[in-house]
Amino acid sequence: DKFQVYTVKEVLSILSSNSPITSKPKNNQKTPFESHLSNKEDNHTEKNKHEDKPKILKISELENPSLITYVKSRKIDLDIAKKYLSEIYYSYNNKKYFALAFKNNSNGYETRSKYFKGTIGKKDITLINGLENSKVAIFEGFFDFLSALTFFKTEKFKSDIVVLNSVALTNHIFKLLRGYKTVNLLLDNDKAGNECKKLIEAN
């Protein structure tokens, strides 16, 4: 069985070495990378779907002081963040906003700030090529991925990386995973993470 799921502490080392990990996660144990972002003032939720789509005004290197402060508050190394994140400026319903931006495979952007979590453009996974093409590690979100890089003080892992950007996109990776000998799942040990694991194992 090439599909295995572990706690973050147990599995992170596989990203920087070829050593197998055999221990299993404890029941109900959460990863340290969970985040709960909310926006009470500028909330882009389901109720806004009928309104105008966000319009991108500018995408640039990460330099905005408030976004840098947010990155640091998430305990992410700034040099690593600058390698994978941009800052995006966009308009929505005649108002202007800015946020961190993480590009996906369909040229859409996962966007984050202290107050906002969403997607601009088409929702998709993000595939990041590593130094080996026989192994892949799967993260739920890009902050999980950046936290792992920060933990190991590296800007790139040996294995390929898939950031789902949402567990709802799990079915997008079934064909992709068939090309790997080893698949490592770095998912939250909760209902959504366990359902994602079951779907991957079944396909």
C-alpha positions as a printed NumPy array, in Angstrom:
array([[  0.   ,   0.   ,   0.   ],
       [  1.738,   3.154,  -1.174],
       [ -0.759,   5.503,   0.472],
       [ -0.011,   6.42 ,   4.086],
       [ -1.12 ,   9.212,   6.387],
       [  0.8  ,  10.534,   9.391],
       [  0.903,  13.431,  11.804],
       [  2.919,  16.412,  10.604],
       [  5.652,  15.823,  13.203],
       [  6.05 ,  12.215,  12.078],
       [  5.912,  12.791,   8.345],
       [  7.803,  16.044,   7.739],
       [ 11.153,  14.293,   7.795],
       [ 10.211,  12.256,   4.724],
       [ 10.395,  15.45 ,   2.687],
       [ 14.093,  15.882,   3.371],
       [ 15.221,  12.252,   3.39 ],
       [ 14.469,   8.902,   1.841],
       [ 13.837,   7.195,   5.182],
       [ 10.411,   5.537,   5.529],
       [  8.127,   6.444,   8.432],
       [  6.07 ,   3.719,  10.062],
       [  4.391,   5.329,  13.069],
       [  0.698,   6.259,  12.896],
       [ -1.152,   9.38 ,  14.056],
       [ -3.019,   9.396,  17.335],
       [ -6.79 ,   9.658,  17.172],
       [ -8.178,  13.184,  16.992],
       [ -4.711,  14.734,  16.832],
       [ -4.669,  18.002,  14.879],
       [ -1.838,  19.376,  12.79 ],
       [ -0.185,  22.564,  14.033],
       [ -0.832,  24.262,  10.736],
       [ -4.615,  24.731,  11.041],
       [ -5.861,  28.267,  10.555],
       [ -9.234,  29.869,  11.052],
       [ -9.52 ,  33.068,   9.016],
       [-12.659,  35.184,   8.996],
       [-13.622,  38.546,   7.589],
       [-16.514,  40.364,   9.238],
       [-16.275,  43.562,   7.195],
       [-15.375,  42.492,   3.633],
       [-16.742,  38.971,   3.581],
       [-16.608,  37.298,   0.136],
       [-18.968,  34.422,   0.904],
       [-21.531,  32.341,  -0.907],
       [-24.054,  35.192,  -0.717],
       [-21.836,  37.263,  -3.037],
       [-21.742,  34.742,  -5.881],
       [-24.333,  36.7  ,  -7.859],
       [-22.237,  39.859,  -7.707],
       [-19.388,  40.922,  -9.958],
       [-16.261,  38.763, -10.031],
       [-13.041,  40.224,  -8.606],
       [-10.925,  42.061, -11.18 ],
       [ -7.155,  41.768, -10.848],
       [ -5.465,  45.168, -10.903],
       [ -1.867,  44.198, -10.218],
       [  0.284,  41.257,  -9.147],
       [  3.753,  41.976,  -7.815],
       [  6.507,  40.666,  -5.556],
       [  5.739,  40.433,  -1.865],
       [  6.7  ,  43.798,  -0.363],
       [  3.541,  45.159,   1.294],
       [  4.355,  45.74 ,   5.002],
       [  0.966,  44.578,   6.273],
       [  1.14 ,  41.354,   4.239],
       [  4.686,  40.741,   5.449],
       [  3.49 ,  41.22 ,   9.016],
       [  0.75 ,  38.653,   8.368],
       [  3.259,  36.156,   6.941],
       [  5.462,  36.573,  10.009],
       [  2.456,  36.133,  12.296],
       [  1.968,  32.717,  10.67 ],
       [  5.585,  31.866,  11.558],
       [  6.599,  31.541,   7.899],
       [ 10.152,  32.394,   6.859],
       [  9.94 ,  35.558,   4.765],
       [ 12.484,  34.472,   2.134],
       [ 10.54 ,  31.239,   1.621],
       [  7.256,  33.144,   1.418],
       [  8.682,  35.479,  -1.226],
       [  9.683,  32.487,  -3.351],
       [  6.147,  31.096,  -3.522],
       [  3.805,  34.008,  -2.801],
       [  3.004,  37.261,  -4.566],
       [  0.825,  40.163,  -3.537],
       [ -2.346,  40.715,  -5.501],
       [ -4.366,  43.921,  -5.839],
       [ -7.931,  43.606,  -7.076],
       [-11.287,  45.348,  -7.162],
       [-14.587,  43.858,  -6.103],
       [-17.954,  45.635,  -6.089],
       [-16.233,  48.988,  -6.661],
       [-13.871,  48.524,  -3.721],
       [-10.143,  47.807,  -3.835],
       [ -8.371,  45.108,  -1.849],
       [ -4.996,  43.414,  -1.571],
       [ -3.878,  40.011,  -0.302],
       [ -1.246,  37.298,  -0.53 ],
       [ -1.503,  35.242,  -3.707],
       [ -0.532,  31.606,  -4.35 ],
       [ -0.828,  30.567,  -7.986],
       [ -2.546,  27.339,  -9.024],
       [ -2.277,  25.185, -12.149],
       [ -5.1  ,  27.051, -13.911],
       [ -3.509,  30.48 , -13.395],
       [ -5.976,  31.256, -10.63 ],
       [ -4.851,  32.552,  -7.241],
       [ -5.508,  31.382,  -3.716],
       [ -5.691,  34.635,  -1.778],
       [ -5.114,  35.251,   1.925],
       [ -4.865,  38.187,   4.274],
       [ -5.558,  38.713,   7.943],
       [ -9.22 ,  39.245,   7.06 ],
       [ -9.875,  37.294,   3.874],
       [ -9.557,  33.774,   2.486],
       [-10.689,  32.983,  -1.048],
       [ -9.856,  32.313,  -4.697],
       [ -9.566,  34.706,  -7.627],
       [ -9.935,  33.008, -10.992],
       [-10.426,  29.29 , -11.535],
       [-10.001,  26.974,  -8.55 ],
       [ -7.343,  24.27 ,  -9.047],
       [ -4.519,  22.345,  -7.401],
       [ -0.907,  23.531,  -7.432],
       [  1.825,  21.119,  -8.553],
       [  5.401,  21.983,  -7.58 ],
       [  8.152,  19.871,  -9.097],
       [ 10.857,  18.584,  -6.767],
       [ 14.205,  16.906,  -7.363],
       [ 12.724,  13.405,  -7.66 ],
       [  9.816,  12.237,  -9.771],
       [  9.047,   8.972,  -7.99 ],
       [  7.59 ,  10.511,  -4.804],
       [  4.95 ,  13.118,  -4.095],
       [  3.722,  14.751,  -0.892],
       [  0.203,  16.168,  -0.661],
       [ -0.749,  19.192,   1.442],
       [ -4.252,  20.585,   1.946],
       [ -3.27 ,  24.265,   1.815],
       [ -0.309,  26.437,   0.907],
       [  0.325,  27.614,   4.48 ],
       [  0.812,  23.96 ,   5.455],
       [  3.374,  23.662,   2.671],
       [  5.191,  26.893,   3.614],
       [  5.228,  25.871,   7.277],
       [  6.932,  22.597,   6.369],
       [  9.558,  24.425,   4.304],
       [ 10.156,  26.82 ,   7.197],
       [ 10.486,  23.916,   9.636],
       [ 13.237,  22.353,   7.539],
       [ 14.866,  25.669,   6.584],
       [ 14.752,  24.803,   2.894],
       [ 13.23 ,  26.411,  -0.175],
       [ 12.556,  23.129,  -2.013],
       [ 11.83 ,  19.514,  -1.134],
       [ 13.206,  16.455,  -2.899],
       [  9.765,  15.055,  -3.686],
       [  7.162,  16.641,  -5.901],
       [  4.494,  18.591,  -4.028],
       [  0.758,  18.827,  -4.602],
       [ -1.152,  21.538,  -2.746],
       [ -4.846,  20.71 ,  -3.043],
       [ -5.998,  24.246,  -2.199],
       [ -9.21 ,  22.505,  -1.114],
       [-10.023,  18.901,  -0.234],
       [-12.931,  19.312,  -2.668],
       [-10.331,  19.068,  -5.457],
       [ -9.121,  15.612,  -4.411],
       [-10.629,  14.014,  -7.517],
       [ -8.378,  16.238,  -9.665],
       [ -5.256,  14.322,  -8.646],
       [ -6.222,  10.658,  -9.117],
       [ -4.652,  10.327, -12.583],
       [ -1.602,  12.335, -11.53 ],
       [ -0.864,  10.091,  -8.534],
       [ -0.705,   6.946, -10.662],
       [  2.689,   8.115, -11.938],
       [  4.326,   7.982,  -8.487],
       [  5.76 ,   5.028,  -6.591],
       [  5.234,   6.71 ,  -3.215],
       [  2.464,   9.066,  -2.126],
       [  2.695,  10.771,   1.266],
       [ -0.402,  12.494,   2.666],
       [  0.097,  15.489,   4.96 ],
       [ -3.552,  16.072,   5.755],
       [ -5.441,  17.266,   8.81 ],
       [ -6.424,  14.368,  11.053],
       [-10.102,  15.307,  10.919],
       [-13.207,  14.208,   9.025],
       [-12.301,  16.08 ,   5.822],
       [ -8.719,  14.833,   5.871],
       [ -9.782,  11.233,   6.492],
       [-12.356,  11.34 ,   3.698],
       [ -9.7  ,  12.743,   1.373],
       [ -7.378,   9.87 ,   2.304],
       [-10.093,   7.288,   1.613],
       [-10.837,   8.782,  -1.801],
       [ -7.164,   8.718,  -2.78 ],
       [ -6.707,   5.12 ,  -1.608],
       [ -9.801,   4.023,  -3.519],
       [ -8.568,   5.482,  -6.79 ]])
